[in-house]
Amino acid sequence: MSSRKDALVANGCDRRGRRRLPVPAMVISLLVGSLVALQLGTVASKVTYDHKAIVINGQRRILFSGSIHYPRSTPEMWPDLIQKAKDGGLDVIQTYVFWNGHEPSPGQYYFQDRFDLVSFIKLVKQAGLYVHLRIGPYICAEWNFGGFPVWLKYVPGIAFRTDNKPFKASSLQSDLLNILNI
């Protein structure tokens, strides 16, 4: 029995067979999301990690997170959705950045209406919550083409979700901070 448990742990699972997200990846993801929020002026907190827990303003915290995918609702719905999340006990709203919505054509960016990411983040801040920004590029989320813009499949030499120069050169990730002026 112990050899099965050892094999699970060696393959990235806990002893019950559940997949584990490596702590450094989780922390980096949260810290990057926090950094984006800090750069937008939406959070006045210092977020670090002490190898045991996430530390916010010098205090270890257990954060409860939930997803609100901003393009799945209208901007008029966002305040109520965010407030319901807060009332339900959440500390963090996580959301993907929907590349296909933000760059419908190469180099043509769209951050308005349902895709107004900055307004969404500011509303989360006004509610006193943190944002975990999941930049992607692949988002899955039962979203068309995994969030990739359709034009991407016509880029010569493209190979999706690989260490592929045309793919990396086309990625919204490299442009996102400049687009949002942060």
PDB file of N, CA and C in Angstrom, residues 65-111:
ATOM      1  N   SER A  65     -10.934  31.981  -2.550  1.00  0.00           N
ATOM      2  CA  SER A  65     -11.015  32.568  -3.882  1.00  0.00           C
ATOM      3  C   SER A  65     -12.152  31.955  -4.673  1.00  0.00           C
ATOM      4  N   GLY A  66     -12.704  32.750  -5.552  1.00  0.00           N
ATOM      5  CA  GLY A  66     -13.715  32.283  -6.485  1.00  0.00           C
ATOM      6  C   GLY A  66     -13.548  33.007  -7.804  1.00  0.00           C
ATOM      7  N   SER A  67     -14.088  32.431  -8.848  1.00  0.00           N
ATOM      8  CA  SER A  67     -13.925  32.998 -10.190  1.00  0.00           C
ATOM      9  C   SER A  67     -15.144  33.797 -10.610  1.00  0.00           C
ATOM     10  N   ILE A  68     -14.870  34.932 -11.213  1.00  0.00           N
ATOM     11  CA  ILE A  68     -15.876  35.675 -11.969  1.00  0.00           C
ATOM     12  C   ILE A  68     -15.209  35.992 -13.299  1.00  0.00           C
ATOM     13  N   HIS A  69     -15.707  35.422 -14.350  1.00  0.00           N
ATOM     14  CA  HIS A  69     -15.164  35.682 -15.684  1.00  0.00           C
ATOM     15  C   HIS A  69     -15.915  36.879 -16.253  1.00  0.00           C
ATOM     16  N   TYR A  70     -15.273  38.024 -16.214  1.00  0.00           N
ATOM     17  CA  TYR A  70     -15.925  39.289 -16.540  1.00  0.00           C
ATOM     18  C   TYR A  70     -16.647  39.305 -17.890  1.00  0.00           C
ATOM     19  N   PRO A  71     -16.146  38.667 -18.969  1.00  0.00           N
ATOM     20  CA  PRO A  71     -16.888  38.743 -20.232  1.00  0.00           C
ATOM     21  C   PRO A  71     -18.169  37.892 -20.257  1.00  0.00           C
ATOM     22  N   ARG A  72     -18.352  37.044 -19.268  1.00  0.00           N
ATOM     23  CA  ARG A  72     -19.552  36.200 -19.237  1.00  0.00           C
ATOM     24  C   ARG A  72     -20.772  36.948 -18.691  1.00  0.00           C
ATOM     25  N   SER A  73     -20.559  38.177 -18.251  1.00  0.00           N
ATOM     26  CA  SER A  73     -21.656  38.997 -17.741  1.00  0.00           C
ATOM     27  C   SER A  73     -21.457  40.420 -18.241  1.00  0.00           C
ATOM     28  N   THR A  74     -22.426  41.271 -18.003  1.00  0.00           N
ATOM     29  CA  THR A  74     -22.318  42.658 -18.443  1.00  0.00           C
ATOM     30  C   THR A  74     -21.698  43.496 -17.324  1.00  0.00           C
ATOM     31  N   PRO A  75     -21.091  44.620 -17.671  1.00  0.00           N
ATOM     32  CA  PRO A  75     -20.524  45.487 -16.627  1.00  0.00           C
ATOM     33  C   PRO A  75     -21.554  45.914 -15.581  1.00  0.00           C
ATOM     34  N   GLU A  76     -22.797  46.031 -15.966  1.00  0.00           N
ATOM     35  CA  GLU A  76     -23.847  46.389 -15.008  1.00  0.00           C
ATOM     36  C   GLU A  76     -24.052  45.302 -13.960  1.00  0.00           C
ATOM     37  N   MET A  77     -23.720  44.071 -14.283  1.00  0.00           N
ATOM     38  CA  MET A  77     -23.879  42.949 -13.359  1.00  0.00           C
ATOM     39  C   MET A  77     -22.696  42.792 -12.413  1.00  0.00           C
ATOM     40  N   TRP A  78     -21.542  43.330 -12.769  1.00  0.00           N
ATOM     41  CA  TRP A  78     -20.320  43.088 -11.999  1.00  0.00           C
ATOM     42  C   TRP A  78     -20.416  43.490 -10.537  1.00  0.00           C
ATOM     43  N   PRO A  79     -20.911  44.696 -10.188  1.00  0.00           N
ATOM     44  CA  PRO A  79     -20.934  45.049  -8.758  1.00  0.00           C
ATOM     45  C   PRO A  79     -21.729  44.060  -7.913  1.00  0.00           C
ATOM     46  N   ASP A  80     -22.856  43.612  -8.413  1.00  0.00           N
ATOM     47  CA  ASP A  80     -23.679  42.667  -7.661  1.00  0.00           C
ATOM     48  C   ASP A  80     -23.000  41.304  -7.539  1.00  0.00           C
ATOM     49  N   LEU A  81     -22.392  40.837  -8.620  1.00  0.00           N
ATOM     50  CA  LEU A  81     -21.679  39.560  -8.575  1.00  0.00           C
ATOM     51  C   LEU A  81     -20.519  39.618  -7.591  1.00  0.00           C
ATOM     52  N   ILE A  82     -19.779  40.715  -7.614  1.00  0.00           N
ATOM     53  CA  ILE A  82     -18.634  40.877  -6.714  1.00  0.00           C
ATOM     54  C   ILE A  82     -19.114  40.953  -5.265  1.00  0.00           C
ATOM     55  N   GLN A  83     -20.185  41.690  -5.023  1.00  0.00           N
ATOM     56  CA  GLN A  83     -20.698  41.802  -3.659  1.00  0.00           C
ATOM     57  C   GLN A  83     -21.199  40.454  -3.139  1.00  0.00           C
ATOM     58  N   LYS A  84     -21.852  39.684  -3.996  1.00  0.00           N
ATOM     59  CA  LYS A  84     -22.307  38.347  -3.588  1.00  0.00           C
ATOM     60  C   LYS A  84     -21.110  37.457  -3.242  1.00  0.00           C
ATOM     61  N   ALA A  85     -20.041  37.573  -4.015  1.00  0.00           N
ATOM     62  CA  ALA A  85     -18.829  36.802  -3.714  1.00  0.00           C
ATOM     63  C   ALA A  85     -18.266  37.204  -2.361  1.00  0.00           C
ATOM     64  N   LYS A  86     -18.228  38.499  -2.095  1.00  0.00           N
ATOM     65  CA  LYS A  86     -17.726  38.989  -0.816  1.00  0.00           C
ATOM     66  C   LYS A  86     -18.634  38.527   0.322  1.00  0.00           C
ATOM     67  N   ASP A  87     -19.930  38.656   0.147  1.00  0.00           N
ATOM     68  CA  ASP A  87     -20.886  38.225   1.171  1.00  0.00           C
ATOM     69  C   ASP A  87     -20.780  36.729   1.436  1.00  0.00           C
ATOM     70  N   GLY A  88     -20.374  35.980   0.432  1.00  0.00           N
ATOM     71  CA  GLY A  88     -20.186  34.536   0.576  1.00  0.00           C
ATOM     72  C   GLY A  88     -18.873  34.155   1.239  1.00  0.00           C
ATOM     73  N   GLY A  89     -18.047  35.137   1.589  1.00  0.00           N
ATOM     74  CA  GLY A  89     -16.822  34.863   2.320  1.00  0.00           C
ATOM     75  C   GLY A  89     -15.547  34.841   1.496  1.00  0.00           C
ATOM     76  N   LEU A  90     -15.615  35.255   0.238  1.00  0.00           N
ATOM     77  CA  LEU A  90     -14.406  35.243  -0.581  1.00  0.00           C
ATOM     78  C   LEU A  90     -13.528  36.453  -0.279  1.00  0.00           C
ATOM     79  N   ASP A  91     -12.217  36.245  -0.414  1.00  0.00           N
ATOM     80  CA  ASP A  91     -11.224  37.305  -0.266  1.00  0.00           C
ATOM     81  C   ASP A  91     -10.646  37.712  -1.611  1.00  0.00           C
ATOM     82  N   VAL A  92     -10.698  36.789  -2.578  1.00  0.00           N
ATOM     83  CA  VAL A  92     -10.022  36.965  -3.862  1.00  0.00           C
ATOM     84  C   VAL A  92     -10.993  36.611  -4.985  1.00  0.00           C
ATOM     85  N   ILE A  93     -11.009  37.447  -6.011  1.00  0.00           N
ATOM     86  CA  ILE A  93     -11.720  37.122  -7.247  1.00  0.00           C
ATOM     87  C   ILE A  93     -10.656  36.790  -8.277  1.00  0.00           C
ATOM     88  N   GLN A  94     -10.739  35.598  -8.834  1.00  0.00           N
ATOM     89  CA  GLN A  94      -9.795  35.247  -9.892  1.00  0.00           C
ATOM     90  C   GLN A  94     -10.509  35.314 -11.224  1.00  0.00           C
ATOM     91  N   THR A  95      -9.765  35.728 -12.231  1.00  0.00           N
ATOM     92  CA  THR A  95     -10.326  35.779 -13.571  1.00  0.00           C
ATOM     93  C   THR A  95      -9.224  35.564 -14.592  1.00  0.00           C
ATOM     94  N   TYR A  96      -9.611  34.983 -15.688  1.00  0.00           N
ATOM     95  CA  TYR A  96      -8.706  34.847 -16.823  1.00  0.00           C
ATOM     96  C   TYR A  96      -8.657  36.165 -17.581  1.00  0.00           C
ATOM     97  N   VAL A  97      -7.635  36.338 -18.411  1.00  0.00           N
ATOM     98  CA  VAL A  97      -7.607  37.397 -19.406  1.00  0.00           C
ATOM     99  C   VAL A  97      -7.929  36.711 -20.729  1.00  0.00           C
ATOM    100  N   PHE A  98      -9.014  37.104 -21.356  1.00  0.00           N
ATOM    101  CA  PHE A  98      -9.554  36.431 -22.532  1.00  0.00           C
ATOM    102  C   PHE A  98      -8.923  37.008 -23.800  1.00  0.00           C
ATOM    103  N   TRP A  99      -7.832  36.372 -24.234  1.00  0.00           N
ATOM    104  CA  TRP A  99      -7.042  36.874 -25.349  1.00  0.00           C
ATOM    105  C   TRP A  99      -7.898  37.073 -26.593  1.00  0.00           C
ATOM    106  N   ASN A 100      -8.776  36.125 -26.904  1.00  0.00           N
ATOM    107  CA  ASN A 100      -9.562  36.263 -28.133  1.00  0.00           C
ATOM    108  C   ASN A 100     -10.526  37.442 -28.074  1.00  0.00           C
ATOM    109  N   GLY A 101     -10.932  37.845 -26.893  1.00  0.00           N
ATOM    110  CA  GLY A 101     -11.788  39.017 -26.768  1.00  0.00           C
ATOM    111  C   GLY A 101     -11.008  40.314 -26.782  1.00  0.00           C
ATOM    112  N   HIS A 102      -9.772  40.263 -26.295  1.00  0.00           N
ATOM    113  CA  HIS A 102      -8.967  41.472 -26.196  1.00  0.00           C
ATOM    114  C   HIS A 102      -8.133  41.770 -27.439  1.00  0.00           C
ATOM    115  N   GLU A 103      -7.913  40.786 -28.279  1.00  0.00           N
ATOM    116  CA  GLU A 103      -7.164  41.000 -29.523  1.00  0.00           C
ATOM    117  C   GLU A 103      -7.864  40.236 -30.651  1.00  0.00           C
ATOM    118  N   PRO A 104      -9.036  40.720 -31.077  1.00  0.00           N
ATOM    119  CA  PRO A 104      -9.801  39.994 -32.098  1.00  0.00           C
ATOM    120  C   PRO A 104      -9.104  39.923 -33.451  1.00  0.00           C
ATOM    121  N   SER A 105      -8.230  40.878 -33.727  1.00  0.00           N
ATOM    122  CA  SER A 105      -7.388  40.888 -34.924  1.00  0.00           C
ATOM    123  C   SER A 105      -5.970  41.217 -34.467  1.00  0.00           C
ATOM    124  N   PRO A 106      -4.956  40.733 -35.178  1.00  0.00           N
ATOM    125  CA  PRO A 106      -3.578  40.982 -34.738  1.00  0.00           C
ATOM    126  C   PRO A 106      -3.292  42.478 -34.535  1.00  0.00           C
ATOM    127  N   GLY A 107      -2.850  42.821 -33.326  1.00  0.00           N
ATOM    128  CA  GLY A 107      -2.491  44.197 -33.020  1.00  0.00           C
ATOM    129  C   GLY A 107      -3.655  45.140 -32.774  1.00  0.00           C
ATOM    130  N   GLN A 108      -4.879  44.653 -32.876  1.00  0.00           N
ATOM    131  CA  GLN A 108      -6.074  45.466 -32.626  1.00  0.00           C
ATOM    132  C   GLN A 108      -6.639  45.059 -31.270  1.00  0.00           C
ATOM    133  N   TYR A 109      -6.484  45.938 -30.272  1.00  0.00           N
ATOM    134  CA  TYR A 109      -6.845  45.597 -28.903  1.00  0.00           C
ATOM    135  C   TYR A 109      -8.195  46.184 -28.529  1.00  0.00           C
ATOM    136  N   TYR A 110      -8.916  45.433 -27.697  1.00  0.00           N
ATOM    137  CA  TYR A 110     -10.258  45.843 -27.285  1.00  0.00           C
ATOM    138  C   TYR A 110     -10.402  45.613 -25.780  1.00  0.00           C
ATOM    139  N   PHE A 111     -10.614  46.701 -25.045  1.00  0.00           N
ATOM    140  CA  PHE A 111     -10.778  46.637 -23.601  1.00  0.00           C
ATOM    141  C   PHE A 111     -11.976  47.499 -23.197  1.00  0.00           C
TER     142      PHE A 111
END
